[in-house]
Coordinates of C-alpha atoms in Angstrom, one line a residue:
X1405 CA 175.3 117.5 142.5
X1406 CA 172.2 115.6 142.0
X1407 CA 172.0 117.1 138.1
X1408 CA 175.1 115.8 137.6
X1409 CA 174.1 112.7 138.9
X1410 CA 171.0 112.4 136.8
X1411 CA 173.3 113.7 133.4
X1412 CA 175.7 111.0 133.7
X1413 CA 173.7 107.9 134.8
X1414 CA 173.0 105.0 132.8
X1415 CA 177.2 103.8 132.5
X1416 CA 178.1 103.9 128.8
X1417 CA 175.6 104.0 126.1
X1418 CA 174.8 107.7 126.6
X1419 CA 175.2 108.3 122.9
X1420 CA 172.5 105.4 121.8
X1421 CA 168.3 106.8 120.8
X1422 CA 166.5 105.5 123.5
X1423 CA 164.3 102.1 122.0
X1424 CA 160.1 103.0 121.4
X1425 CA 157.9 99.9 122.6
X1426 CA 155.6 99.2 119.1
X1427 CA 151.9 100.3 119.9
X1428 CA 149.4 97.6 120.7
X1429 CA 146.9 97.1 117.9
X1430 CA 143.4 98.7 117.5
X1431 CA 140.2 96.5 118.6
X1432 CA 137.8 95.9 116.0
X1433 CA 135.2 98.1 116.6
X1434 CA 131.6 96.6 116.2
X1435 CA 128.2 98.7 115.8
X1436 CA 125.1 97.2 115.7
X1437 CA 121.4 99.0 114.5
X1438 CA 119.0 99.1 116.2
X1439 CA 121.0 100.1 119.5
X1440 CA 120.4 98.1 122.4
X1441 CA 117.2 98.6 124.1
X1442 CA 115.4 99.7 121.5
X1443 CA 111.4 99.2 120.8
X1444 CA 109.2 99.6 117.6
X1445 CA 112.0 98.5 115.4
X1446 CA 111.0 98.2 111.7
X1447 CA 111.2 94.4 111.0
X1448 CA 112.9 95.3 107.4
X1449 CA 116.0 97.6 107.1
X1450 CA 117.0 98.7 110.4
X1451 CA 118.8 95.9 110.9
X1452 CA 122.7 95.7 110.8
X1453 CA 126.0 95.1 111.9
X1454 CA 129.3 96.7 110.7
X1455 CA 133.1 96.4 111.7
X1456 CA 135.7 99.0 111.8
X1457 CA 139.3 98.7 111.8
X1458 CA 138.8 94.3 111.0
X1459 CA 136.1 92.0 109.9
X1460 CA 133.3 89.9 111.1
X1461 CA 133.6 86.3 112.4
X1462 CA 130.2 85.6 113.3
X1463 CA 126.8 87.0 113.8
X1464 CA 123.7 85.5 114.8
X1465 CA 120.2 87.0 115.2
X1466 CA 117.7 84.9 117.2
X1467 CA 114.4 85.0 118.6
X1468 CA 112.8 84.1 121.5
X1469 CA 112.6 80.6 120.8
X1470 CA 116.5 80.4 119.8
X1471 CA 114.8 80.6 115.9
X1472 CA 118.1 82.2 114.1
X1473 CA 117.5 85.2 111.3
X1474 CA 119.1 84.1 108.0
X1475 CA 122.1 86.9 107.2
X1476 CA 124.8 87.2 104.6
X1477 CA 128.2 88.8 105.3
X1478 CA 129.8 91.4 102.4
X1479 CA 132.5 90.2 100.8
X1480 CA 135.1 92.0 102.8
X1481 CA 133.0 90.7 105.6
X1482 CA 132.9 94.1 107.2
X1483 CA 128.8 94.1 107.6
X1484 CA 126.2 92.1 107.7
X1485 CA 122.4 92.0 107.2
X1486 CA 119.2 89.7 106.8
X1487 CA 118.4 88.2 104.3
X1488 CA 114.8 88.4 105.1
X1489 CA 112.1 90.3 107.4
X1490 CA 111.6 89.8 111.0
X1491 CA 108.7 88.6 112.8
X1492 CA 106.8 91.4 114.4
X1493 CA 106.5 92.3 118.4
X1494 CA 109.5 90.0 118.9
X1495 CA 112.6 90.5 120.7
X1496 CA 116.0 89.6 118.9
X1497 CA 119.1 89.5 120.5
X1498 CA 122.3 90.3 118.5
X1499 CA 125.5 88.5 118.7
X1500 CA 128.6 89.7 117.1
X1501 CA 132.0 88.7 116.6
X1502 CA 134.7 90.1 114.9
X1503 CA 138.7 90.4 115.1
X1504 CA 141.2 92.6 114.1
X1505 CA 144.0 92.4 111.8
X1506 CA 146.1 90.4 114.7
X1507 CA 143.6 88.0 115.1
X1508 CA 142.4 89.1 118.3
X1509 CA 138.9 88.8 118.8
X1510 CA 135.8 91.5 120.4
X1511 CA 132.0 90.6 121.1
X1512 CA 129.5 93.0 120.9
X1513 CA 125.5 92.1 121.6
X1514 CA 122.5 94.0 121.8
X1515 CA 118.6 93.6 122.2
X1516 CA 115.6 95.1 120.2
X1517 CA 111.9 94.5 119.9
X1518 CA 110.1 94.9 116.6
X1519 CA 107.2 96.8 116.2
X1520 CA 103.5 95.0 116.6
X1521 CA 101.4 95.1 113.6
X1522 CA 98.1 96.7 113.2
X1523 CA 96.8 94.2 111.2
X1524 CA 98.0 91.2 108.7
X1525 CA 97.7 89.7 105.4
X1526 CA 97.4 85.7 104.9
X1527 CA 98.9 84.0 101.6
X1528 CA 97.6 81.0 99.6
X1529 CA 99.5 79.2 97.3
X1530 CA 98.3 76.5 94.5
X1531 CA 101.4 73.7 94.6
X1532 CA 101.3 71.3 97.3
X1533 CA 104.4 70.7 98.9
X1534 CA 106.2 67.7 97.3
X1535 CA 104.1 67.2 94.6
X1536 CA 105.3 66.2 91.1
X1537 CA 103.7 68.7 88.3
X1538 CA 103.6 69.1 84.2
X1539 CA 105.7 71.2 82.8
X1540 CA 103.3 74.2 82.3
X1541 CA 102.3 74.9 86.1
X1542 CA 102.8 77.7 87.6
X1543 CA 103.0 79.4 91.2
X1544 CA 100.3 81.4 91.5
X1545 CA 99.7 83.2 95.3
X1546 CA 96.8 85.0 96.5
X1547 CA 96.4 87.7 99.6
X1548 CA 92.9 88.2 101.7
X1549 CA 93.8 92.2 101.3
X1550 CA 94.9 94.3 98.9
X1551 CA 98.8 94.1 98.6
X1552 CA 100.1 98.4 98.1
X1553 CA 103.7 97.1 98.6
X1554 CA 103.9 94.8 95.8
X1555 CA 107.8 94.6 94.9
X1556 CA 108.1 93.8 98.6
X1557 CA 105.5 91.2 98.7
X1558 CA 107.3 89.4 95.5
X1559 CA 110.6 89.7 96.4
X1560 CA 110.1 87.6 99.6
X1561 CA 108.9 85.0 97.7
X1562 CA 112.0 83.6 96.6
X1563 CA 112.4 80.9 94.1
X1564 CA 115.4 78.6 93.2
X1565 CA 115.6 75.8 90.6
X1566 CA 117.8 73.1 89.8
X1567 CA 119.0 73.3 86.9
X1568 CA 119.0 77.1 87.0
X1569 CA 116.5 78.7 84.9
X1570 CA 114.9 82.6 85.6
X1571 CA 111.7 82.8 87.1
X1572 CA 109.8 85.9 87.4
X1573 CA 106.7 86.8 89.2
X1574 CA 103.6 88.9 87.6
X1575 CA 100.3 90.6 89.4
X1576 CA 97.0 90.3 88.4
X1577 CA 95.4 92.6 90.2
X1578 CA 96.8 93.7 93.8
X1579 CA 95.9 90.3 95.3
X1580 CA 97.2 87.8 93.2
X1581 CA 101.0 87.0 91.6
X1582 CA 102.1 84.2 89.5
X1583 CA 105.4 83.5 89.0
X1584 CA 106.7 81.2 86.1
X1585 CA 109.7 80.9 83.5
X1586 CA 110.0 82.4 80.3
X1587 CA 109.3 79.2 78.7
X1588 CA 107.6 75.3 80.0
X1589 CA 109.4 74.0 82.7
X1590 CA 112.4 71.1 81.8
X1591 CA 111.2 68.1 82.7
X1592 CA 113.0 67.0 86.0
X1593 CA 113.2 70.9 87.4
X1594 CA 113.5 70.7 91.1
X1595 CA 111.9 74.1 92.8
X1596 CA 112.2 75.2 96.0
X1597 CA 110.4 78.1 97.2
X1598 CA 111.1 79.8 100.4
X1599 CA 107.8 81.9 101.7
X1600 CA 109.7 84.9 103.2
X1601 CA 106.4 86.9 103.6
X1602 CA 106.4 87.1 107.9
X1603 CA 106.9 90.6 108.8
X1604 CA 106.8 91.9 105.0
X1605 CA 104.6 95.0 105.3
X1606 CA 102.0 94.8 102.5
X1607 CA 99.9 97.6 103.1
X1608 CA 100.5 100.5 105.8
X1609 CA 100.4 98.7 109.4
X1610 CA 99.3 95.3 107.6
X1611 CA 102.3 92.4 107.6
X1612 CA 102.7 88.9 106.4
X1613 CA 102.8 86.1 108.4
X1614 CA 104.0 83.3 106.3
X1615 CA 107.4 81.5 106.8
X1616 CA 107.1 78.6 104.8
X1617 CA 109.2 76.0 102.0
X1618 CA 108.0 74.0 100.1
X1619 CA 109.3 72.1 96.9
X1620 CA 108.0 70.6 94.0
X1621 CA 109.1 68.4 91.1
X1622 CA 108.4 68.9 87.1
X1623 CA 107.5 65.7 85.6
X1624 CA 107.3 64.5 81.8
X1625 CA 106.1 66.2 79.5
X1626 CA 103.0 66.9 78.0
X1627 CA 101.4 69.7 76.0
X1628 CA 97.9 68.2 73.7
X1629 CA 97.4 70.5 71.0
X1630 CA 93.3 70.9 70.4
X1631 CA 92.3 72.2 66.8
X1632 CA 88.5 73.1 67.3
X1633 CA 88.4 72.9 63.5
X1634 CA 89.8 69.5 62.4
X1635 CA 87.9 68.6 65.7
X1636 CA 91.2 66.7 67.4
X1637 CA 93.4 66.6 69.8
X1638 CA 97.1 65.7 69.5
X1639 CA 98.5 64.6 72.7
X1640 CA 102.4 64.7 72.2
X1641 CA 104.8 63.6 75.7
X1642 CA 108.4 64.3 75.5
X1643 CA 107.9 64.8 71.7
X1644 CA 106.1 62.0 70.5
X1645 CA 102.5 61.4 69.4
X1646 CA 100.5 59.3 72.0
X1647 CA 97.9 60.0 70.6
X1648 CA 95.4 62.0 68.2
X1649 CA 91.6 61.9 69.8
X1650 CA 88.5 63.0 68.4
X1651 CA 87.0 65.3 70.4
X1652 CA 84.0 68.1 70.1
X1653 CA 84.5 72.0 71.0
X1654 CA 82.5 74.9 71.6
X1655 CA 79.5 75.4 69.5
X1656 CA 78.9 78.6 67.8
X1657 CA 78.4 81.6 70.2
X1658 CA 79.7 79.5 72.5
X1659 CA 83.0 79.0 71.5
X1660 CA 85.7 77.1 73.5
X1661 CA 88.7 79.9 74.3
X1662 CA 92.0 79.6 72.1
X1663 CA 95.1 79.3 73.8
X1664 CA 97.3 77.7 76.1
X1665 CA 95.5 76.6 79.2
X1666 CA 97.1 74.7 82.4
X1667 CA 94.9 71.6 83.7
X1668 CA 94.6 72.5 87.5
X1669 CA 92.0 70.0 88.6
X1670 CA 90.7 66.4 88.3
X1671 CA 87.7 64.8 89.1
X1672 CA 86.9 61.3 87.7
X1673 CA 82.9 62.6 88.2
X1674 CA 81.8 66.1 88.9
X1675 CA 78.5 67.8 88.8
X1676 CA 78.1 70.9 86.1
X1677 CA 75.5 73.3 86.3
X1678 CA 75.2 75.8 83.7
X1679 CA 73.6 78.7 85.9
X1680 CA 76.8 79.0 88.0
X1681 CA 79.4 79.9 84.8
X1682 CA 76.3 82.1 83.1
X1683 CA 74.1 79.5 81.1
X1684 CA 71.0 79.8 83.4
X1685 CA 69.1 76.3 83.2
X1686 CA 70.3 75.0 80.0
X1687 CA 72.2 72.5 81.8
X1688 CA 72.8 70.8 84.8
X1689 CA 74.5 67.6 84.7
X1690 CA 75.1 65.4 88.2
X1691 CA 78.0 63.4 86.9
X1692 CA 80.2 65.0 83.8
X1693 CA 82.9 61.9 83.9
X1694 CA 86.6 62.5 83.8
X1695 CA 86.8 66.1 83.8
X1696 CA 90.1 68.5 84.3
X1697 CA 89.6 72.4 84.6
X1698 CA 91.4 75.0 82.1
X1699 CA 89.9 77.7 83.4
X1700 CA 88.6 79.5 86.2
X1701 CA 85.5 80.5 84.0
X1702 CA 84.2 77.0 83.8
X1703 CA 86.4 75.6 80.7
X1704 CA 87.2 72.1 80.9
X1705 CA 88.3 68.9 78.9
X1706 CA 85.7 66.2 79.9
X1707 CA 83.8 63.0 79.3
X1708 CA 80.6 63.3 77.3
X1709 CA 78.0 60.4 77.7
X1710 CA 75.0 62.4 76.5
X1711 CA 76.1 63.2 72.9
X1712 CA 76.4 60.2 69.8
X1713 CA 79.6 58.7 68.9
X1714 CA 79.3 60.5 65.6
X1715 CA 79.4 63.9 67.1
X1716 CA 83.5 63.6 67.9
X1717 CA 85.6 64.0 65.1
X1718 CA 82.6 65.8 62.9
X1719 CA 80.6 68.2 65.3
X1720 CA 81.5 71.4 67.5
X1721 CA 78.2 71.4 69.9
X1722 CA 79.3 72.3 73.8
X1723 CA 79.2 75.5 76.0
X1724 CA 82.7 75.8 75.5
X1725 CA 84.6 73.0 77.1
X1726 CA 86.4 70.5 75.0
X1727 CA 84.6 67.1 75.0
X1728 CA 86.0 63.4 74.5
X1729 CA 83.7 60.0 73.9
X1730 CA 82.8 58.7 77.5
X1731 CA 80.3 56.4 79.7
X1732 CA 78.3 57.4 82.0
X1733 CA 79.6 56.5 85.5
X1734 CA 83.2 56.7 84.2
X1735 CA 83.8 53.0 84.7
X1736 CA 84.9 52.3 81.2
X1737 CA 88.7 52.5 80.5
X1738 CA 88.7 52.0 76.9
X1739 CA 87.1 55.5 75.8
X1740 CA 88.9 58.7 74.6
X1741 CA 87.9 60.2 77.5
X1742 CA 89.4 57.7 80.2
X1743 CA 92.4 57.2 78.6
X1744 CA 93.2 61.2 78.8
X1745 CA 92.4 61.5 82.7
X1746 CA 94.8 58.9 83.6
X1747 CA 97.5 60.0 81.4
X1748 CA 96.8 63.7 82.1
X1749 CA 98.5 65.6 85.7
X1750 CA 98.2 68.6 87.1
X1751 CA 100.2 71.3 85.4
X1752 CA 99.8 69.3 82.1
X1753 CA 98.9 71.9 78.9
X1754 CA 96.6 71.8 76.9
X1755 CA 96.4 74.6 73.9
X1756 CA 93.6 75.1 71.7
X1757 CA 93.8 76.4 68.3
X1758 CA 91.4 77.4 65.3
X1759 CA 88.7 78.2 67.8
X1760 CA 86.2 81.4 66.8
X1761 CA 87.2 82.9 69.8
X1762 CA 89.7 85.0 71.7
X1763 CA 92.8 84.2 73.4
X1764 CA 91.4 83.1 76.8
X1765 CA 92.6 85.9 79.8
X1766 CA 96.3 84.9 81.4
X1767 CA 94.7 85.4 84.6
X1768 CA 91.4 83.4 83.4
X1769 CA 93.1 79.8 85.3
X1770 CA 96.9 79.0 85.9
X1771 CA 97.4 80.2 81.8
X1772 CA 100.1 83.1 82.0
X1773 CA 101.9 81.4 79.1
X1774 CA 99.2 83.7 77.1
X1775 CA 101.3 86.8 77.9
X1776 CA 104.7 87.8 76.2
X1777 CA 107.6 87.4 78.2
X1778 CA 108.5 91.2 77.8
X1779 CA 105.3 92.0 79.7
X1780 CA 105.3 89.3 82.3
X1781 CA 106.7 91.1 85.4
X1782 CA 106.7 94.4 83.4
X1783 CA 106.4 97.6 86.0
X1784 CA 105.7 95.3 88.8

């Protein structure tokens, strides 16, 4: 009796497929690296965060001190990672967000803490932040150890211009990399460059500290053309001659470097002793007016007091710099010399030609546009 009960219940529809309730949709699933808890995490490469089964919302990284870790999601926004290193001995916490394809949301987090470093690296840089430049500076950036790591150590110096031109960066050395276009700077080039070098390993155990931005501007420009020959100098800005100068060069065996050469200082007096670039006592001068440096070795286009009018124009007689006509105590601003410094800037060029010399060193000064493009960044 109570089969047949059960066999004819339900009054009517006992022909009909009984109806299947659809299946509730799968959670996104989110996995974070490093797992939670975890110590001695590498500050580059460990890091990241995937979704399964839907795609990422939101993830933030952050410090200690609420400091958030710059990231970029893939395209099909199914993983994320950072864009740059993270500091070391520092805990992070991980948020993540993502949602499935019904739009409902999950939240995964997790906490890490980096590995210390055994030792670190500090970084120096030649462009002051917000400072308006000629056309044919360049970044240059030097370590206080040896960089082994150097592809690592580049990369995280990032560089972006507006407009958009391709900047590379070059090592002299395992301490030093410039970085410059392939030709001068546009005038009006706006650079940023982000210092990404915290918690960039440079050498086993050693790490970067530096987090940094810093912008500059490229201003007018102006590239003097000396011909240690004709015993002039052509100044040309934005394509027109200011100006052709008499000047004197280097005197034989002492010949001024050919070349293009960057001006990276001024002083309107500075002293010059010849026993610190290799001349012993031949000369040692208190107050050299209006002088700029083109190289590291001790070039420079100065002021010269001591020698006769007649000399510029007619005579090659210094230790290699290029001299203009001057007074002493650089008060005058009617000579060659004055008028030079004040329309001269840092990161102006000055190129010398028809000089019985070599083609001064690219890493002799700021003066990498003395290597081929091909080889600047080559193997590096």
């Amino acid at each position: 009796m109570l089969l047949a009960l059960t066999a004819c219940g339900g009054g009517g529809g006992g022909d009909e497929e009984p109806s299947e309730e659809e299946s509730p949709a799968a959670a996104v699933a989110i996995a974070i690296a490093p797992e939670d808890g975890a110590v001695d995490v590498p500050t580059q490469g460990e890091l990241a965060v995937t979704a399964e089964g839907g795609t990422l919302t939101e993830v933030t990284v952050a410090g200690p001190e609420g400091e958030e870790v710059a990231g970029e999601l893939t395209e099909e926004a199914d993983a994320w990672a950072p864009s740059e290193a993270l500091a070391n001995d520092t805990e992070y916490t991980v948020t993540a967000v993502g949602e499935n394809g019904e739009g409902e949301s999950e939240t995964a987090t997790a906490t890490f803490t980096t590995v210390a470093a055994d030792a670190t690296f500090s970084s120096y840089w030649n462009i002051p932040d917000g400072s308006e430049v000629g056309v044919g500076m360049e970044l240059s950036v030097t370590f206080d150890t040896a960089i082994e790591n150097t592809a690592e150590v580049r990369d995280a110096i990032q560089i972006t211009t507006d407009p958009p031109v391709e900047v590379r960066g070059h090592w002299f050395g395992n301490q030093r990399v410039d970085f410059r276009p392939e030709e001068y700077w546009e005038p009006g080039t706006e650079v940023e460059i982000r210092f990404r070098l915290r918690g960039v390993e440079g050498a086993d155990g050693v790490f970067g500290t530096l987090r940094e931005d810093v912008t500059f501007t490229v201003g007018r420009s102006q590239v003097s053309t000396v011909d240690a020959a004709a015993h002039t100098m052509e100044v040309v800005r934005d394509g027109e001659v200011l100006r052709t100068v008499p000047i004197t060069a280097g005197a034989p065996g002492t010949e001024t470097w050919n070349g293009k050469m960057v001006i990276t200082e001024k002083h309107k007096e500075t002293r010059m002793d010849g026993a610190t670039v290799g001349f012993g006592g031949e000369y040692d001068i208190p107050d050299v007016p209006h002088a700029m440096r083109l190289s590291t070795s001790g070039t420079f286009v100065h002021g010269n007091y001591w020698a006769s009018s007649a000399t510029f124009g007619s005579d090659n007689v210094s230790h290699g710099c290029v001299g203009l006509e001057d007074r002493q105590g650089a008060g005058d601003p009617n000579t060659d010399a004055a008028w030079f410094y004040e329309n001269s800037m840092i990161g102006d060029v000055v190129e010398v030609i028809n000089s019985e010399d070599d083609v001064i060193a690219p890493d002799n000064g700021i003066n990498g546009w003395n290597m081929d493009w091909a080889d600047w960044g080559a193997g590096q």
